[in-house]
mmCIF file of C-alpha atoms in Angstrom:
data_model
loop_
_atom_site.group_PDB
_atom_site.id
_atom_site.type_symbol
_atom_site.label_atom_id
_atom_site.label_comp_id
_atom_site.label_asym_id
_atom_site.label_seq_id
_atom_site.Cartn_x
_atom_site.Cartn_y
_atom_site.Cartn_z
ATOM 1 C CA MET R 1 11.080 2.291 11.348
ATOM 2 C CA GLU R 2 10.308 -0.419 8.920
ATOM 3 C CA GLN R 3 8.384 -3.552 10.134
ATOM 4 C CA PRO R 4 9.189 -6.992 9.090
ATOM 5 C CA ASP R 5 5.911 -7.476 7.058
ATOM 6 C CA ASP R 6 6.268 -3.928 5.618
ATOM 7 C CA ARG R 7 5.322 -4.459 1.765
ATOM 8 C CA ARG R 8 5.916 -0.847 0.820
ATOM 9 C CA PRO R 9 8.691 -0.155 -1.783
ATOM 10 C CA PRO R 10 11.890 0.891 -0.271
ATOM 11 C CA LEU R 11 11.606 4.468 -1.178
ATOM 12 C CA ALA R 12 8.157 4.521 0.106
ATOM 13 C CA VAL R 13 9.503 3.332 3.418
ATOM 14 C CA GLN R 14 12.348 5.770 3.468
ATOM 15 C CA LEU R 15 9.966 8.844 2.740
ATOM 16 C CA ASP R 16 7.144 7.527 4.956
ATOM 17 C CA LEU R 17 4.737 7.248 2.062
ATOM 18 C CA ALA R 18 1.254 5.640 2.296
ATOM 19 C CA PRO R 19 -0.929 4.055 -0.473
ATOM 20 C CA HIS R 20 -2.706 6.575 -2.506
ATOM 21 C CA PRO R 21 -6.523 5.693 -3.616
ATOM 22 C CA GLU R 22 -5.730 6.171 -7.243
ATOM 23 C CA GLY R 23 -2.568 3.861 -6.960
ATOM 24 C CA GLY R 24 0.926 4.485 -6.098
ATOM 25 C CA TRP R 25 2.264 6.035 -2.838
ATOM 26 C CA TYR R 26 1.963 9.638 -1.481
ATOM 27 C CA ARG R 27 2.655 11.857 1.558
ATOM 28 C CA GLN R 28 1.558 15.437 1.905
ATOM 29 C CA THR R 29 4.853 17.526 2.553
ATOM 30 C CA TRP R 30 3.584 21.104 2.792
ATOM 31 C CA VAL R 31 0.198 22.988 3.107
ATOM 32 C CA SER R 32 0.060 27.023 2.611
ATOM 33 C CA PRO R 33 -0.767 28.652 5.696
ATOM 34 C CA VAL R 34 -2.787 31.111 3.344
ATOM 35 C CA THR R 35 -6.348 30.128 2.840
ATOM 36 C CA LEU R 36 -8.916 31.298 0.172
ATOM 37 C CA THR R 37 -12.775 31.206 -0.287
ATOM 38 C CA LEU R 38 -13.738 29.694 -3.664
ATOM 39 C CA PRO R 39 -16.674 31.234 -5.501
ATOM 40 C CA ASP R 40 -18.585 27.992 -4.285
ATOM 41 C CA GLY R 41 -17.978 28.843 -0.628
ATOM 42 C CA ARG R 42 -15.260 25.908 -0.205
ATOM 43 C CA VAL R 43 -12.314 27.047 1.847
ATOM 44 C CA ARG R 44 -8.972 25.648 0.672
ATOM 45 C CA PRO R 45 -4.944 26.408 1.213
ATOM 46 C CA THR R 46 -3.740 28.556 -1.751
ATOM 47 C CA ALA R 47 -1.702 25.419 -2.463
ATOM 48 C CA THR R 48 -0.386 22.057 -1.384
ATOM 49 C CA LEU R 49 2.323 19.688 -2.056
ATOM 50 C CA ILE R 50 2.911 15.865 -2.111
ATOM 51 C CA TYR R 51 5.576 13.261 -2.857
ATOM 52 C CA PHE R 52 4.028 10.689 -5.185
ATOM 53 C CA LEU R 53 6.059 7.604 -5.946
ATOM 54 C CA LEU R 54 4.675 5.183 -8.775
ATOM 55 C CA PRO R 55 6.698 2.040 -8.517
ATOM 56 C CA ALA R 56 7.809 0.057 -11.596
ATOM 57 C CA GLY R 57 4.893 -1.891 -13.234
ATOM 58 C CA GLU R 58 2.361 0.183 -11.568
ATOM 59 C CA SER R 59 -0.085 2.616 -12.935
ATOM 60 C CA SER R 60 -2.906 4.735 -11.612
ATOM 61 C CA ALA R 61 -6.588 4.807 -12.125
ATOM 62 C CA TRP R 62 -8.426 7.463 -13.951
ATOM 63 C CA HIS R 63 -9.046 10.301 -11.634
ATOM 64 C CA ARG R 64 -9.375 14.243 -11.487
ATOM 65 C CA VAL R 65 -9.245 16.956 -9.118
ATOM 66 C CA SER R 66 -10.816 20.416 -9.191
ATOM 67 C CA SER R 67 -7.459 22.395 -8.996
ATOM 68 C CA ASP R 68 -4.522 22.664 -11.226
ATOM 69 C CA GLU R 69 -1.739 20.181 -10.664
ATOM 70 C CA THR R 70 1.888 20.857 -11.409
ATOM 71 C CA TRP R 71 3.981 17.771 -11.558
ATOM 72 C CA LEU R 72 7.587 18.037 -10.665
ATOM 73 C CA ALA R 73 10.169 15.080 -11.441
ATOM 74 C CA HIS R 74 12.762 13.936 -8.895
ATOM 75 C CA THR R 75 13.803 10.553 -10.290
ATOM 76 C CA GLY R 76 12.593 8.486 -13.105
ATOM 77 C CA THR R 77 9.996 9.116 -15.609
ATOM 78 C CA VAL R 78 6.149 9.450 -15.404
ATOM 79 C CA THR R 79 3.655 9.492 -18.258
ATOM 80 C CA VAL R 80 0.571 11.191 -17.444
ATOM 81 C CA GLU R 81 -2.511 10.499 -19.916
ATOM 82 C CA LEU R 82 -5.004 13.215 -20.052
ATOM 83 C CA GLY R 83 -8.793 12.154 -20.781
ATOM 84 C CA GLY R 84 -10.608 15.369 -21.094
ATOM 85 C CA ASP R 85 -13.009 17.284 -18.805
ATOM 86 C CA GLY R 86 -16.312 15.553 -19.666
ATOM 87 C CA PRO R 87 -18.280 13.299 -17.282
ATOM 88 C CA ALA R 88 -16.140 10.535 -17.891
ATOM 89 C CA PRO R 89 -12.575 9.975 -19.315
ATOM 90 C CA ASP R 90 -12.544 10.429 -23.162
ATOM 91 C CA ALA R 91 -12.078 7.000 -24.994
ATOM 92 C CA GLY R 92 -10.549 8.922 -27.849
ATOM 93 C CA PRO R 93 -6.739 9.688 -28.571
ATOM 94 C CA ALA R 94 -5.089 10.926 -25.381
ATOM 95 C CA THR R 95 -2.941 13.892 -24.762
ATOM 96 C CA ARG R 96 0.256 12.504 -22.904
ATOM 97 C CA LEU R 97 2.759 14.466 -20.799
ATOM 98 C CA THR R 98 6.004 12.877 -19.991
ATOM 99 C CA ILE R 99 7.572 14.225 -16.939
ATOM 100 C CA THR R 100 11.157 13.075 -16.448
ATOM 101 C CA ALA R 101 14.042 13.791 -14.264
ATOM 102 C CA THR R 102 16.586 13.226 -17.039
ATOM 103 C CA GLY R 103 16.769 14.421 -20.629
ATOM 104 C CA GLY R 104 13.172 15.888 -21.071
ATOM 105 C CA SER R 105 10.555 18.068 -19.267
ATOM 106 C CA ALA R 106 11.044 18.023 -15.510
ATOM 107 C CA GLN R 107 7.730 19.648 -14.981
ATOM 108 C CA GLY R 108 4.070 19.450 -16.480
ATOM 109 C CA LEU R 109 0.728 21.021 -15.719
ATOM 110 C CA VAL R 110 -2.580 18.938 -15.472
ATOM 111 C CA PRO R 111 -5.345 21.676 -15.646
ATOM 112 C CA ALA R 112 -8.293 21.372 -13.231
ATOM 113 C CA GLY R 113 -11.005 19.224 -13.936
ATOM 114 C CA VAL R 114 -9.274 17.204 -16.486
ATOM 115 C CA TRP R 115 -9.267 13.265 -16.152
ATOM 116 C CA GLN R 116 -5.894 11.733 -15.710
ATOM 117 C CA ARG R 117 -3.930 8.606 -15.057
ATOM 118 C CA THR R 118 -0.380 7.616 -14.915
ATOM 119 C CA LEU R 119 0.728 4.934 -17.180
ATOM 120 C CA VAL R 120 2.669 1.927 -16.325
ATOM 121 C CA ALA R 121 6.260 2.858 -15.185
ATOM 122 C CA GLU R 122 9.380 0.836 -16.440
ATOM 123 C CA ALA R 123 11.374 1.916 -13.298
ATOM 124 C CA ASP R 124 10.338 3.739 -9.850
ATOM 125 C CA ALA R 125 9.441 7.330 -10.273
ATOM 126 C CA LEU R 126 9.305 9.976 -7.862
ATOM 127 C CA VAL R 127 7.568 13.392 -8.393
ATOM 128 C CA SER R 128 6.153 16.158 -6.428
ATOM 129 C CA CYS R 129 2.573 17.298 -7.196
ATOM 130 C CA LEU R 130 1.901 21.190 -6.480
ATOM 131 C CA VAL R 131 -1.771 21.668 -6.290
ATOM 132 C CA SER R 132 -3.423 25.044 -6.412
ATOM 133 C CA PRO R 133 -5.774 25.938 -4.907
ATOM 134 C CA GLY R 134 -4.778 23.283 -2.377
ATOM 135 C CA PHE R 135 -5.713 19.616 -2.665
ATOM 136 C CA ASP R 136 -8.592 18.309 -0.539
ATOM 137 C CA PHE R 137 -10.063 14.826 -1.027
ATOM 138 C CA ALA R 138 -13.496 16.183 -1.174
ATOM 139 C CA ASP R 139 -12.254 17.529 -4.650
ATOM 140 C CA PHE R 140 -10.923 14.268 -5.744
ATOM 141 C CA GLU R 141 -12.968 11.952 -8.113
ATOM 142 C CA LEU R 142 -12.248 8.417 -9.342
ATOM 143 C CA ALA R 143 -13.734 7.235 -12.662
#
């Protein structure tokens, strides 16, 4: 239940989302019960799924994860900028994915190990991110 001092956006309250370290709001909604052992010995679920809300006027920090991410649009539009797979985000011209719930591509892929950030949104955007092998914060890096 929403508290009087709750500063989350209304949709974050409705979906019980928490602040994400990269920016925006999230909640894990599913973890595969099937696990796999990666070549380096890490054990991960085969896939995980989250809601990710980027409120109007917000963007996320440069970050990367060591698994593929498929973004799926529910409402609004998110622009994801890709910054290469080097030791830091590439300062050159970036590839952009526009993932939108209306009139365009409703899904997009961010390959494993590629730097990414979401750009400022003009309106609230809600997406789901399916990560495979499954997401673990141990595999998350902020620039």
